[in-house]
Coordinates of C-alpha atoms in Angstrom, one line a residue:
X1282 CA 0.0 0.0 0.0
X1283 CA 2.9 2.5 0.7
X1284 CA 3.7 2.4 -3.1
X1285 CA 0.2 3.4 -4.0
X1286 CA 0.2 6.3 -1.6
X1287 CA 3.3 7.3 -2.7
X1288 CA 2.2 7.3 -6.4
X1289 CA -0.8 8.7 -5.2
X1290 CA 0.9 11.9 -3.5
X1291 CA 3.2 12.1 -6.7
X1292 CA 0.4 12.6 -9.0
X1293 CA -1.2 15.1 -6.5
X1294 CA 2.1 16.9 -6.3
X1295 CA 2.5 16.9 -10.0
X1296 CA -1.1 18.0 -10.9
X1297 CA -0.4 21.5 -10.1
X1298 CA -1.1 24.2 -13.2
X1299 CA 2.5 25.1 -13.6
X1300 CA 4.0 21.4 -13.6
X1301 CA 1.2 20.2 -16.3
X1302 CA 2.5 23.6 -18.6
X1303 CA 5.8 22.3 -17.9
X1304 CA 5.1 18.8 -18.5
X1305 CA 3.8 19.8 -21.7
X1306 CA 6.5 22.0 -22.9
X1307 CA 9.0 19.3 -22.3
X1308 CA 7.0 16.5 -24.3
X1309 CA 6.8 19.5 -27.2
X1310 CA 10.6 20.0 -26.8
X1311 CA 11.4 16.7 -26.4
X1312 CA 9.7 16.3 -29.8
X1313 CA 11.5 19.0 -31.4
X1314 CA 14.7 17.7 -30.1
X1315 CA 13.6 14.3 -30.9
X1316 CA 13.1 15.4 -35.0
X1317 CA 16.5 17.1 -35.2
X1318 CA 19.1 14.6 -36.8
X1319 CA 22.5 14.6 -35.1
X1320 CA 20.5 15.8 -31.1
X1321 CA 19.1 13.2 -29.6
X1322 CA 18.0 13.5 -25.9
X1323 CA 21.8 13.9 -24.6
X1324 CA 22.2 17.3 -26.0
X1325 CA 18.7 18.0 -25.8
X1326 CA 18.7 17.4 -22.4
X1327 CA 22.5 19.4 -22.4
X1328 CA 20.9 22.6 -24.2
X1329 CA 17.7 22.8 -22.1
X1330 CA 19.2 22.1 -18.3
X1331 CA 19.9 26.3 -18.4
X1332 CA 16.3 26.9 -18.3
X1333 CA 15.4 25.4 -15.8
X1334 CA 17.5 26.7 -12.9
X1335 CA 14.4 29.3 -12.2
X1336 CA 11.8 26.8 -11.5
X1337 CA 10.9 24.3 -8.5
X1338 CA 13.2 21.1 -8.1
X1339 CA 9.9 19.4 -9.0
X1340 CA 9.3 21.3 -11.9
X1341 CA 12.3 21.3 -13.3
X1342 CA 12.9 17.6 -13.3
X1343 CA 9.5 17.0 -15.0
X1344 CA 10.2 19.0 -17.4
X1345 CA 13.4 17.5 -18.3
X1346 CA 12.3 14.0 -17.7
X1347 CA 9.4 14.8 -20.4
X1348 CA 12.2 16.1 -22.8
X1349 CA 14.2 13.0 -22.2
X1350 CA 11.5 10.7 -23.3
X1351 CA 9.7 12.8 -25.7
X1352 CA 13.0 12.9 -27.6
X1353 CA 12.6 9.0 -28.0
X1354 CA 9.1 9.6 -29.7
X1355 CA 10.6 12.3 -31.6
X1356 CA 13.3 10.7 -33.6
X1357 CA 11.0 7.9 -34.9
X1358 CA 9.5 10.3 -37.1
X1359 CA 13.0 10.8 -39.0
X1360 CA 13.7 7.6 -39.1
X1361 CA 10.5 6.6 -40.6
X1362 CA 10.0 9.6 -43.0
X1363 CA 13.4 10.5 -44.1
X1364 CA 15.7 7.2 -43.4
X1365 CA 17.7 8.9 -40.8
X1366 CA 17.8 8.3 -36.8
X1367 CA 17.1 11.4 -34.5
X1368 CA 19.4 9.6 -32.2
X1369 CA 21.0 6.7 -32.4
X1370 CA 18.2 4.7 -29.7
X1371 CA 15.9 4.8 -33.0
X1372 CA 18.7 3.2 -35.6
X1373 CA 16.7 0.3 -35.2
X1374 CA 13.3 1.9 -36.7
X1375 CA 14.9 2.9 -39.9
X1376 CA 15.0 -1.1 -40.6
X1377 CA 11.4 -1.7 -41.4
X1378 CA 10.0 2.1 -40.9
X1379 CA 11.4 3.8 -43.9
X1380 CA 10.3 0.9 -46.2
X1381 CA 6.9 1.0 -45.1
X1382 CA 7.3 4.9 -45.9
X1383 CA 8.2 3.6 -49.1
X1384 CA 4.8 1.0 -49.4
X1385 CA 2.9 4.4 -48.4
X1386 CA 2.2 3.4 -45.2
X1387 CA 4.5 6.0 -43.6
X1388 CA 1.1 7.0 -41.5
X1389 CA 0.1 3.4 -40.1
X1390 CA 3.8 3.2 -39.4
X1391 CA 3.8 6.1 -37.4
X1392 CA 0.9 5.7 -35.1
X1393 CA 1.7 2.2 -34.5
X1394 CA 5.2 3.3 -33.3
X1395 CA 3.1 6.1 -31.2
X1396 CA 0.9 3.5 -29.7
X1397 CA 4.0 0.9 -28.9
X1398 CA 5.8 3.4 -27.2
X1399 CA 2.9 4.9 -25.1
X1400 CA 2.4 1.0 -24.0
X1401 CA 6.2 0.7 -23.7
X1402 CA 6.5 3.7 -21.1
X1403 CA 3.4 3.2 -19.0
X1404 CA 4.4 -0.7 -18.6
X1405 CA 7.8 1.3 -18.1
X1406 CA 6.3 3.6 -15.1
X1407 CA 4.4 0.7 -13.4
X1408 CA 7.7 -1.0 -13.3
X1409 CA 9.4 1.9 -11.6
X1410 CA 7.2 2.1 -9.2
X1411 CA 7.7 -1.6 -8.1
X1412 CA 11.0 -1.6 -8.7
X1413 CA 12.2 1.6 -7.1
X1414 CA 11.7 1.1 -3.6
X1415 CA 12.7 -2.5 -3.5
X1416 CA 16.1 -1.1 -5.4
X1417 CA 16.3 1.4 -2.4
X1418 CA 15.7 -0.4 0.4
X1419 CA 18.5 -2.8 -0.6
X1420 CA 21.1 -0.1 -1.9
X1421 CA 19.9 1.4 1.6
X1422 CA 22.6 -1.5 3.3
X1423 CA 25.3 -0.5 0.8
X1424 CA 28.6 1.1 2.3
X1425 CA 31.5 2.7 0.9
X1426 CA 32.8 -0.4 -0.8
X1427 CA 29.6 -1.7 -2.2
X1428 CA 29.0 2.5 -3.6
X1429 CA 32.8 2.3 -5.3
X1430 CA 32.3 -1.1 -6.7
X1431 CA 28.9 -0.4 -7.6
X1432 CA 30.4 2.7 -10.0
X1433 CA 33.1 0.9 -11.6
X1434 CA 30.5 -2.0 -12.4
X1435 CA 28.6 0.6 -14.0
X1436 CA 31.2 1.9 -16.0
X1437 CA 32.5 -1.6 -17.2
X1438 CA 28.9 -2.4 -18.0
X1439 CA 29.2 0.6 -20.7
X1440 CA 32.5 0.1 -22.0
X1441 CA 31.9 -3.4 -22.9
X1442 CA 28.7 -2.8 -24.3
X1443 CA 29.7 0.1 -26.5
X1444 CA 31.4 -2.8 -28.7
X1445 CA 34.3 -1.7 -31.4
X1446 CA 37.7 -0.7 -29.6
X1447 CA 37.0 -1.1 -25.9
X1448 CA 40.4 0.2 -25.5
X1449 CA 38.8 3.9 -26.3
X1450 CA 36.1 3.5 -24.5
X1451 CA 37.6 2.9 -21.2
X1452 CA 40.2 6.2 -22.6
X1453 CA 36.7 8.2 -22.6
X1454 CA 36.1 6.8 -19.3
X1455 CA 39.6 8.0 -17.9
X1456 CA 39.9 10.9 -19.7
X1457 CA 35.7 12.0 -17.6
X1458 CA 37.3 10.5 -14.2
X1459 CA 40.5 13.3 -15.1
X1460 CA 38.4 16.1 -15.6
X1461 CA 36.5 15.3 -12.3
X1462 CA 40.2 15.5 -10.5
X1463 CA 40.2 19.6 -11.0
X1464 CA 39.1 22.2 -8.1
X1465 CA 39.7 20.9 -4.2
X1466 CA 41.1 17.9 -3.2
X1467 CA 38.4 16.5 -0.3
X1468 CA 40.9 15.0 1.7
X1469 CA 43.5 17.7 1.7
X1470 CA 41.7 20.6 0.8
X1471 CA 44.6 21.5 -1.3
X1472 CA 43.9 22.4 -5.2
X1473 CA 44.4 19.9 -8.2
X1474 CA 44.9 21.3 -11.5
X1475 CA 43.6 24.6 -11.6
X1476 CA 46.5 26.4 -12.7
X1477 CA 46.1 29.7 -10.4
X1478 CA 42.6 30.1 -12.1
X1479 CA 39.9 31.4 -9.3
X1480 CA 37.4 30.2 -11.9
X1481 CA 38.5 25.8 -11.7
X1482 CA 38.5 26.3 -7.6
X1483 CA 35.1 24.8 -7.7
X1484 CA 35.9 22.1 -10.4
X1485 CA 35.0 22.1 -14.1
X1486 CA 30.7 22.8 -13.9
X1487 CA 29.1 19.6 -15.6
X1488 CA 26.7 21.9 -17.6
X1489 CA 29.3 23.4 -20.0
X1490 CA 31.2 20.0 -20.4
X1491 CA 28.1 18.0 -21.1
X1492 CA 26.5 21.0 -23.6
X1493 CA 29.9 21.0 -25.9
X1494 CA 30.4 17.0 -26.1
X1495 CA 26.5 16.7 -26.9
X1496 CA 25.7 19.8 -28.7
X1497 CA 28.4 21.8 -30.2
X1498 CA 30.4 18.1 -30.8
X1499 CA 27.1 16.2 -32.4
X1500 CA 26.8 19.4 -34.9
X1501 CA 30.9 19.8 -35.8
X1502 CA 30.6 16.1 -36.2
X1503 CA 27.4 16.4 -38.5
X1504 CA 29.0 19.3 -40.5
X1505 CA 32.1 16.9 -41.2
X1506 CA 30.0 14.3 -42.6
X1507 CA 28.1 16.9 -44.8
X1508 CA 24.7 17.0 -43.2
X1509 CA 24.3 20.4 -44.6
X1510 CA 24.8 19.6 -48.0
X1511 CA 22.3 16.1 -48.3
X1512 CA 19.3 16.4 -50.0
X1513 CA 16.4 14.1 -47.9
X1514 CA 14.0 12.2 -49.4
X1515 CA 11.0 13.2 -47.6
X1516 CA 7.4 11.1 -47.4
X1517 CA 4.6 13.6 -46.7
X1518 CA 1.9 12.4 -43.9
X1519 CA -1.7 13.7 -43.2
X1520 CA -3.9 12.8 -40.5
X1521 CA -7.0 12.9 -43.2
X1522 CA -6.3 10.4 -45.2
X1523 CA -8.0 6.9 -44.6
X1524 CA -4.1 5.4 -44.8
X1525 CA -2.6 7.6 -42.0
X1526 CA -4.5 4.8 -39.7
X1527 CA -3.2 1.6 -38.7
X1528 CA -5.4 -1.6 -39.6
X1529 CA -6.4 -4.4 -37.1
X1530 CA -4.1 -6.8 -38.8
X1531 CA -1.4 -4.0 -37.5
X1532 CA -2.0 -3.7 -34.1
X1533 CA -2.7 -8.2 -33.8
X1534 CA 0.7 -8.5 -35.1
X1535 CA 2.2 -6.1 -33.2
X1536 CA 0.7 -6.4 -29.6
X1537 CA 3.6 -9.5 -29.2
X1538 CA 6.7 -7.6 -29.9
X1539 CA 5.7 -4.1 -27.7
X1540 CA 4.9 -6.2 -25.0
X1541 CA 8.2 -8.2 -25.2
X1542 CA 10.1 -4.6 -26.1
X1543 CA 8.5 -3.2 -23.0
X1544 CA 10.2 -5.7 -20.7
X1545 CA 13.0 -6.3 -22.0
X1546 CA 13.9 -3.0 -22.6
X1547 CA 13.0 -1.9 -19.3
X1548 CA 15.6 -4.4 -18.0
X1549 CA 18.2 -3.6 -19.9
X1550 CA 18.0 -0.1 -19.3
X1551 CA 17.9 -0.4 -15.6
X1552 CA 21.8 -2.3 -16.4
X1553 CA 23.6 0.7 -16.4
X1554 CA 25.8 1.5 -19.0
X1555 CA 23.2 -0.3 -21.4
X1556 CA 21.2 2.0 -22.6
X1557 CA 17.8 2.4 -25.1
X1558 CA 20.5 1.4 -28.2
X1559 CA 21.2 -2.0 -27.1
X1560 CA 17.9 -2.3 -26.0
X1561 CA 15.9 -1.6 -29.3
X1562 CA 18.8 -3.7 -31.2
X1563 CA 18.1 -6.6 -29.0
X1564 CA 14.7 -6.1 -29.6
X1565 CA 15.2 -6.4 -33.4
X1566 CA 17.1 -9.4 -33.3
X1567 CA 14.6 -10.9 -31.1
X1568 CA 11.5 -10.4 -33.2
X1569 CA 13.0 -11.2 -36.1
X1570 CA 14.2 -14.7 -34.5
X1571 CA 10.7 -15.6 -32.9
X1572 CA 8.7 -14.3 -35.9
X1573 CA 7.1 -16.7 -38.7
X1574 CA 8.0 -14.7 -41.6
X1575 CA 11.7 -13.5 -41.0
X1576 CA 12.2 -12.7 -44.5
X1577 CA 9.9 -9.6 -44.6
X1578 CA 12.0 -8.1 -41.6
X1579 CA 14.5 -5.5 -43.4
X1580 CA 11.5 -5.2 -46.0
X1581 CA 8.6 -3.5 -44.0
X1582 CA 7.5 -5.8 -41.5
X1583 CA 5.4 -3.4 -38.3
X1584 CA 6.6 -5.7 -36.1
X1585 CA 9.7 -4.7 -37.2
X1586 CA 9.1 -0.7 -36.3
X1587 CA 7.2 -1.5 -32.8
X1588 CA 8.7 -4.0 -31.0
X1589 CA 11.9 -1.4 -31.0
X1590 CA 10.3 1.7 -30.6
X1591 CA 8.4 -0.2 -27.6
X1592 CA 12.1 -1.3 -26.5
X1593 CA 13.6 1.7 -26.4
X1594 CA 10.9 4.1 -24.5
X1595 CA 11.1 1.2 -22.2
X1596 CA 14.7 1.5 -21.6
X1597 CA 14.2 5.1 -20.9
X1598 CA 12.1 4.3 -18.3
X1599 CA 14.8 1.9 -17.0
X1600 CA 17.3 3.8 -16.8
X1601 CA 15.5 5.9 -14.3
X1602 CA 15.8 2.9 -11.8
X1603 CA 19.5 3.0 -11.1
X1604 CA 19.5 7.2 -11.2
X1605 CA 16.4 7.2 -8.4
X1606 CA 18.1 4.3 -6.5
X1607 CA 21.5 4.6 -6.6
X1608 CA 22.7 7.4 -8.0
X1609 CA 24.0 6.0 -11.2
X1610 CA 23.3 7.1 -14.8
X1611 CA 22.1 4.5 -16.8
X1612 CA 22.6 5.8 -20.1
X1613 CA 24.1 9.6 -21.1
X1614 CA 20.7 11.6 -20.8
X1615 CA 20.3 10.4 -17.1
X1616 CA 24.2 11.7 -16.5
X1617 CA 23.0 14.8 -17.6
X1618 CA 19.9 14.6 -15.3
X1619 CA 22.0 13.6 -12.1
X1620 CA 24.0 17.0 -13.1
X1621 CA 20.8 18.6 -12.7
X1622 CA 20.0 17.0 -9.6
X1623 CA 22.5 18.0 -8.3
X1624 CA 22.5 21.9 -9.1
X1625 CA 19.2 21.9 -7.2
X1626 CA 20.1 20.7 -4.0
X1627 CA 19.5 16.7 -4.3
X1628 CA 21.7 13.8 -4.5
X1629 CA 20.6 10.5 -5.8
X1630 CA 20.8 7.6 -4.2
X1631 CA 19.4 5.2 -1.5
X1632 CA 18.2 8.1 0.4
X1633 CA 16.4 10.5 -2.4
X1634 CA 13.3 8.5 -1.9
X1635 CA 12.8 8.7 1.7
X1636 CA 14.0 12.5 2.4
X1637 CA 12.7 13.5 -0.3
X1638 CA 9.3 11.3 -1.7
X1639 CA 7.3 14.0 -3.3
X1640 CA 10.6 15.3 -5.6
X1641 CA 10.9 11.2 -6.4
X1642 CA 7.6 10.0 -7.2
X1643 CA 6.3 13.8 -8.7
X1644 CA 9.2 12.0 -11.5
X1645 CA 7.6 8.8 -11.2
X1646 CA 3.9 10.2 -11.5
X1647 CA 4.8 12.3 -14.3
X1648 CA 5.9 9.6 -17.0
X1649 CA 2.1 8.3 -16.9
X1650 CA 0.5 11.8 -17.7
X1651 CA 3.7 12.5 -19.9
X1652 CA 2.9 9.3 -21.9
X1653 CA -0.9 10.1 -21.9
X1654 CA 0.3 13.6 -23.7
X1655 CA 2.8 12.3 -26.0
X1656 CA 0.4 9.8 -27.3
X1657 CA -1.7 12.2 -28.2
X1658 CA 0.3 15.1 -29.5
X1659 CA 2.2 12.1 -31.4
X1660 CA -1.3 10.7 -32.8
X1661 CA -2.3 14.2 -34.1
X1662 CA 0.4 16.7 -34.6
X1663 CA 2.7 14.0 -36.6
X1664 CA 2.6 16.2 -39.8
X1665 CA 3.4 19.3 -37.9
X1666 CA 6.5 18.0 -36.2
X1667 CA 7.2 16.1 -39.2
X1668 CA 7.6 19.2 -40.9
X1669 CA 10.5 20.0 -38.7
X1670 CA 12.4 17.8 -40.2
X1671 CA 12.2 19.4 -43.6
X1672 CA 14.7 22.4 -42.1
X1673 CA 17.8 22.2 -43.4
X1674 CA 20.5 21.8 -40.9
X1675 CA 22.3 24.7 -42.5
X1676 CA 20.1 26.6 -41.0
X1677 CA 20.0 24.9 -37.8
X1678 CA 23.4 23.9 -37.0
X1679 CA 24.8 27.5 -36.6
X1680 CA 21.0 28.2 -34.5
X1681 CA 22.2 25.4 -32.3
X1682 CA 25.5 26.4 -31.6
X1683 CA 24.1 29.9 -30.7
X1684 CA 22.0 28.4 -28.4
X1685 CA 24.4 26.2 -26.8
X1686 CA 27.0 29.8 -26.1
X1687 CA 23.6 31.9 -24.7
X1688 CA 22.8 28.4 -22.4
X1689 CA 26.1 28.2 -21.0
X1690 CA 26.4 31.7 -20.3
X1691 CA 23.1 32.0 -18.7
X1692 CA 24.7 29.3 -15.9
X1693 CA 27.2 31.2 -14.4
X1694 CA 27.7 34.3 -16.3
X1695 CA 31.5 33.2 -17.2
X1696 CA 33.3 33.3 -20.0
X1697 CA 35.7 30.7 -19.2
X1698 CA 32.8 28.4 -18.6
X1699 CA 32.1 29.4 -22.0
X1700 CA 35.8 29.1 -23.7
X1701 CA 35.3 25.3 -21.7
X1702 CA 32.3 24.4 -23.4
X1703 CA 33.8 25.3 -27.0
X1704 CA 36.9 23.3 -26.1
X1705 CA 34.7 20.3 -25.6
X1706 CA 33.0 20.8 -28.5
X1707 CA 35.8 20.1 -30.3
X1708 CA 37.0 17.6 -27.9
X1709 CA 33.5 15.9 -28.9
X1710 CA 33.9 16.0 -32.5
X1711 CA 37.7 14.5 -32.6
X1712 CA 36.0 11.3 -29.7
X1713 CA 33.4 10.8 -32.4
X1714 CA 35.8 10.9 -35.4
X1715 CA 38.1 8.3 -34.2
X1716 CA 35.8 6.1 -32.1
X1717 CA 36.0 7.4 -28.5
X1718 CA 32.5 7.4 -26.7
X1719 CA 31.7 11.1 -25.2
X1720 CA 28.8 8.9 -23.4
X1721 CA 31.6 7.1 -20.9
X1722 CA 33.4 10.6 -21.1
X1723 CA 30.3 12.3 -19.5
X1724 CA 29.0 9.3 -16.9
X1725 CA 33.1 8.8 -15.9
X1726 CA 32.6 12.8 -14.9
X1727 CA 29.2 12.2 -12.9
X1728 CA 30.4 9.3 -11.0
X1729 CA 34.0 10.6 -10.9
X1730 CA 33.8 12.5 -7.1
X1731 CA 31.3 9.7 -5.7
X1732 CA 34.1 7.1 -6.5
X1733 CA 36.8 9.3 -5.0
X1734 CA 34.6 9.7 -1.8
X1735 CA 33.7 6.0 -1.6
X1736 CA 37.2 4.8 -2.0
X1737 CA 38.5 7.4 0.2
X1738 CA 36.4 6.3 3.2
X1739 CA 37.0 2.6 2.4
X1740 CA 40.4 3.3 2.4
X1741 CA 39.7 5.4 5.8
X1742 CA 37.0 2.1 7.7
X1743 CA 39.9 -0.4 6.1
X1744 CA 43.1 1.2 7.5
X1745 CA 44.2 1.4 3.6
X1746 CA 43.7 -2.8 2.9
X1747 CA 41.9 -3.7 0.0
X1748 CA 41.0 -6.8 1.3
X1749 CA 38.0 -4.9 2.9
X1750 CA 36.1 -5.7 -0.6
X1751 CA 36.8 -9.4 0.1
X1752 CA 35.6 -9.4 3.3
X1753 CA 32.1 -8.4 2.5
X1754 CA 29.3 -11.1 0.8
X1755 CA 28.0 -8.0 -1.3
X1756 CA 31.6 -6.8 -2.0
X1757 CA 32.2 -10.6 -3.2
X1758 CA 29.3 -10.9 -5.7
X1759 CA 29.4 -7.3 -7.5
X1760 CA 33.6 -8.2 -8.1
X1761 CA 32.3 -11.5 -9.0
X1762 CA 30.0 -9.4 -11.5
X1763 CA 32.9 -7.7 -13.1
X1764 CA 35.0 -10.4 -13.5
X1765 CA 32.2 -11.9 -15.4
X1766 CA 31.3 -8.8 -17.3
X1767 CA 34.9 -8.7 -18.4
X1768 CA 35.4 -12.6 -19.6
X1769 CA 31.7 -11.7 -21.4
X1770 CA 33.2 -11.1 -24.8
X1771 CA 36.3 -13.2 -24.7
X1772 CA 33.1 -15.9 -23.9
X1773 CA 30.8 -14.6 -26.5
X1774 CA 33.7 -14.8 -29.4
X1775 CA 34.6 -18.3 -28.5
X1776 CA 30.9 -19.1 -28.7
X1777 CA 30.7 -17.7 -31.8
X1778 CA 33.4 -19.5 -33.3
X1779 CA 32.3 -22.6 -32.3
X1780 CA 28.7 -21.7 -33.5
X1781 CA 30.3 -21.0 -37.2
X1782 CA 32.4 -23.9 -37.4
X1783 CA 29.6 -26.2 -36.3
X1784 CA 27.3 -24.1 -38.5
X1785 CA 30.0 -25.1 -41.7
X1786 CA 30.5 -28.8 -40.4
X1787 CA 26.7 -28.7 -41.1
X1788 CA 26.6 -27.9 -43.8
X1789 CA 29.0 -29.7 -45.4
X1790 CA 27.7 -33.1 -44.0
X1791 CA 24.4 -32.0 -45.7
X1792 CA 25.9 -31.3 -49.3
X1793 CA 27.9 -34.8 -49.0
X1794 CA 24.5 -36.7 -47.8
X1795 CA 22.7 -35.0 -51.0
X1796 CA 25.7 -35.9 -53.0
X1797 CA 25.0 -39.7 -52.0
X1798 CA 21.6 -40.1 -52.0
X1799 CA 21.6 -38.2 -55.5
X1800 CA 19.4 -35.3 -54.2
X1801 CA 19.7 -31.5 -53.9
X1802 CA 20.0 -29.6 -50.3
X1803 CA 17.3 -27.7 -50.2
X1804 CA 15.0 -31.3 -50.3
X1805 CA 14.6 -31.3 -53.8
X1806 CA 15.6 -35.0 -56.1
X1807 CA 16.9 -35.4 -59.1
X1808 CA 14.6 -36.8 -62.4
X1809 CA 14.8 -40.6 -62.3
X1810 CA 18.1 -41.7 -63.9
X1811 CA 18.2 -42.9 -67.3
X1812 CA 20.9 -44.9 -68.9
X1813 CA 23.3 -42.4 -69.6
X1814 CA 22.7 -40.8 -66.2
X1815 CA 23.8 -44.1 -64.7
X1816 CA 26.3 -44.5 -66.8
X1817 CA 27.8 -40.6 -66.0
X1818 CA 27.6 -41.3 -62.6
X1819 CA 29.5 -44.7 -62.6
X1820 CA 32.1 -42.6 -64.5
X1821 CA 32.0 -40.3 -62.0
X1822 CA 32.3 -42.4 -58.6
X1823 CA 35.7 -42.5 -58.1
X1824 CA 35.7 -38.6 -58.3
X1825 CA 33.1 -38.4 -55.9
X1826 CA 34.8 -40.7 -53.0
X1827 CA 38.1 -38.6 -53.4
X1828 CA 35.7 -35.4 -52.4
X1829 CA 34.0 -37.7 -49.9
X1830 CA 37.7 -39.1 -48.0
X1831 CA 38.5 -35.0 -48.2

């Protein structure tokens, strides 16, 4: 019962004129940001934190929360319309969305990934609300070991999932844990790399970091590529029509995958590190496996479109579990709302939910109205928003950037702040040209000072033994954890192999059986054989037990 009083008070708490208007502005923003190609919710959320250091904690973090998965809804419509991804959570919904565009059935399309995400976050919400306090209560018991291993689990979790060269993504990570390091040393007191600069006493602000590796990079990065000069092919969408609206085969075919998207990607975007990208991939692969006809996937199949649209508004909704409970981002949009967090006054973590309830499950309570409004403004203000997209991003790349110098100005009023933000801008565009991952850059800079502080008071309780993290049964099964985590792919690539050469072995057992028996693979015989036939093959025999003995 305490979790339905709780969600009770949070809708109460929400329901206030001002939050609603601000709910509402951040699902119309989120949208916005959502239909840009090259934002996604990470810079979104980067650009936006400025404007919200006016308004109540609760407030504020609606509003953001709203941009963050409004953004999700948002980049479907590119993907389906024009064959590029908002964000790279909705690669996935290019497969099969843009070739239904192509059929004409860019509307059905549409609303069907409308409806599978409003089903995906509101399964998403109820899970949060379950999940969250049990989460607490048991990162509640956690000390200073369990907090730092906790943190580096989190980290390892991304690198290894960001695939490529893991090598630069734990580099990203290393190079956010370095930035961290400047202002005051909380042991000493005395000052770490800031170079006689009053302005680095405090430590480098999260805010102008976070808005020139998401915004300023993710355009420079866009401008390399030649976003500015590509011409879009662009599949108009009205609401009138009789084809803007999904038929009942639709929605029986796809009520399977958004109901299997919705879990799964809720759990793996509670893993931190894992994020609405793996999620909506896995997704993919899943459907596709588990589906009847796996040859339309790639080709327009719905089930295609929703069971990773429901995937990754699920994930979204994950990810909020370990930010609420533990004070961990889960992906690189909840780094930036711990940032936030942590301008207005709160920290997250065990104890968020129980000093401070309302500002919790307010969040928690918003995501069902926020869905409720997303599904509609999604439903009927698709050809507005789709119209967004049209822009070209000569005109709103240099808009951005504007933006992105007036936002970080706003924070502080410093320039420096400012010269910062440029810097890694450019520091953003160079990670994303040669593989690094700003991502693990940004959470490495989050988590950076709670790992320092958890370390440092192990070190303090332990008398400076790290057998402290062996002497605890929690400490013993998160290090357990990461030594999985890290044998994972060495693991997964011998599986692999073994798959392949088993796949091959197979195979070739099959062609040699066919060869025998005188039939074809694929079930088929050959015509009854005549004379000569007979006659060919007897000619042929000693050939054929050569190939057979090799």
């Amino acid at each position: 019962m305490d979790t339905f009083d709780n969600l009770a008070n949070g809708i109460v708490a929400v329901a206030t004129p001002m939050n609603l208007l601000l709910l509402l502005a951040g699902v119309m923003l989120g949208m916005i940001v959502g239909v840009m190609p090259g934002l996604g919710p990470s810079a979104g959320l980067a650009i936006l934190l400025p404007l919200t250091f006016t308004l109540d904690p609760t407030g504020a973090v609606v509003m953001l929360a709203a941009v963050y998965y409004g953004a999700m809804y948002g980049g479907t419509i590119t993907s389906v319309l024009i064959n590029t991804p908002g964000e790279s959570a909705t690669v996935a919904s290019t497969f099969d969305g843009y070739p239904l565009a192509k059929q004409g059935r860019a509307g059905p399309a549409l609303v069907m990934a409308a409806i599978g995400s409003f089903v995906a976050g509101t399964i998403g919400a109820v899970l949060i609300s379950v999940a969250s306090p049990m989460t607490a209560s048991l990162a509640a018991t956690f000390g200073p070991p369990e907090l730092f291993l906790v943190v580096i689990l989190g980290l390892l979790t991304l690198i290894v999932i960001i695939g490529g060269n893991r090598l630069l993504g734990a580099l990203s990570a290393l190079i956010g844990f370095a930035i961290a390091t400047v202002g005051i040393d909380i042991g000493t007191g005395q000052q770490r790399y800031t170079f006689g600069s009053v302005e680095l006493i405090n430590g480098i602000d999260f805010i102008p970091v976070a808005i020139g590796l998401f915004g300023v990079g993710e355009i420079l990065h866009t401008l390399w590529r030649g976003g500015h000069l590509e011409k879009l092919a662009y599949f108009n969408v009205s609401a009138r029509s009789r084809d803007f609206w999904p038929t009942g085969h639709d929605l029986r075919e796809s009520a399977g995958p958004i109901t299997r998207g919705s879990f799964l990607g809720f759990f793996v975007g509670a893993t931190p590190g894992a994020g609405a990208t793996v999620a909506s991939l896995m997704s993919y692969n899943l459907e596709r496996s588990v589906s009847k006809t796996p040859e339309k996937f790639g080709k327009g199949a719905m089930p295609g479109l929703t069971g990773p649209e429901a995937a990754n508004n699920a994930a979204s909704s994950g990810a909020m579990v370990p930010l609420l409970t533990l004070g961990i981002p889960g992906s690189a949009s909840t780094a930036v709302l711990i940032g936030g967090f942590m301008m207005w006054g709160l920290q997250p973590g065990p104890l968020l939910m129980t000093q401070n309830p309302e500002f919790a499950w307010g969040l928690i309570a918003s995501m069902f109205l926020g869905n409720i409004m997303l599904l509609l403004v999604n439903v009927f203000c698709i050809p507005a928003f789709a119209s967004i997209a049209r822009v070209p991003f000569r005109v709103l790349g240099p808009a951005i950037i504007v933006i992105c110098v007036l936002g970080t100005f706003t924070v502080n009023g410093s320039i420096v702040e400012v010269a910062i933000m440029l810097g890694c801008g450019l520091l953003g565009f160079f990670m994303r040209r040669f593989g690094f991952s700003p991502a693990a850059l940004v959470i490495a800079l989050v988590l950076g000072p709670m790992a320092e502080e958890s370390l440092r008071q192990t070190m303090i309780i332990s008398g400076g033994s790290f057998g402290i993290f062996l002497d605890r049964g929690t400490s013993r099964a998160l290090l357990v954890l990461m030594v999985l985590l890290l044998v994972l792919p060495l693991v997964t690539v011998l599986i692999k192999r073994a798959a392949a050469r088993g796949i091959a072995r197979y195979g070739a057992m099959r062609r040699r059986r066919a060869r025998r028996s005188g039939g074809l693979p694929g079930g088929e015989h050959t015509p009854p054989a005549t004379t000569d036939t007979v006659a060919d093959s007897t000619d042929r025999e000693p050939e054929t037990e050569r190939v057979d003995s090799t």
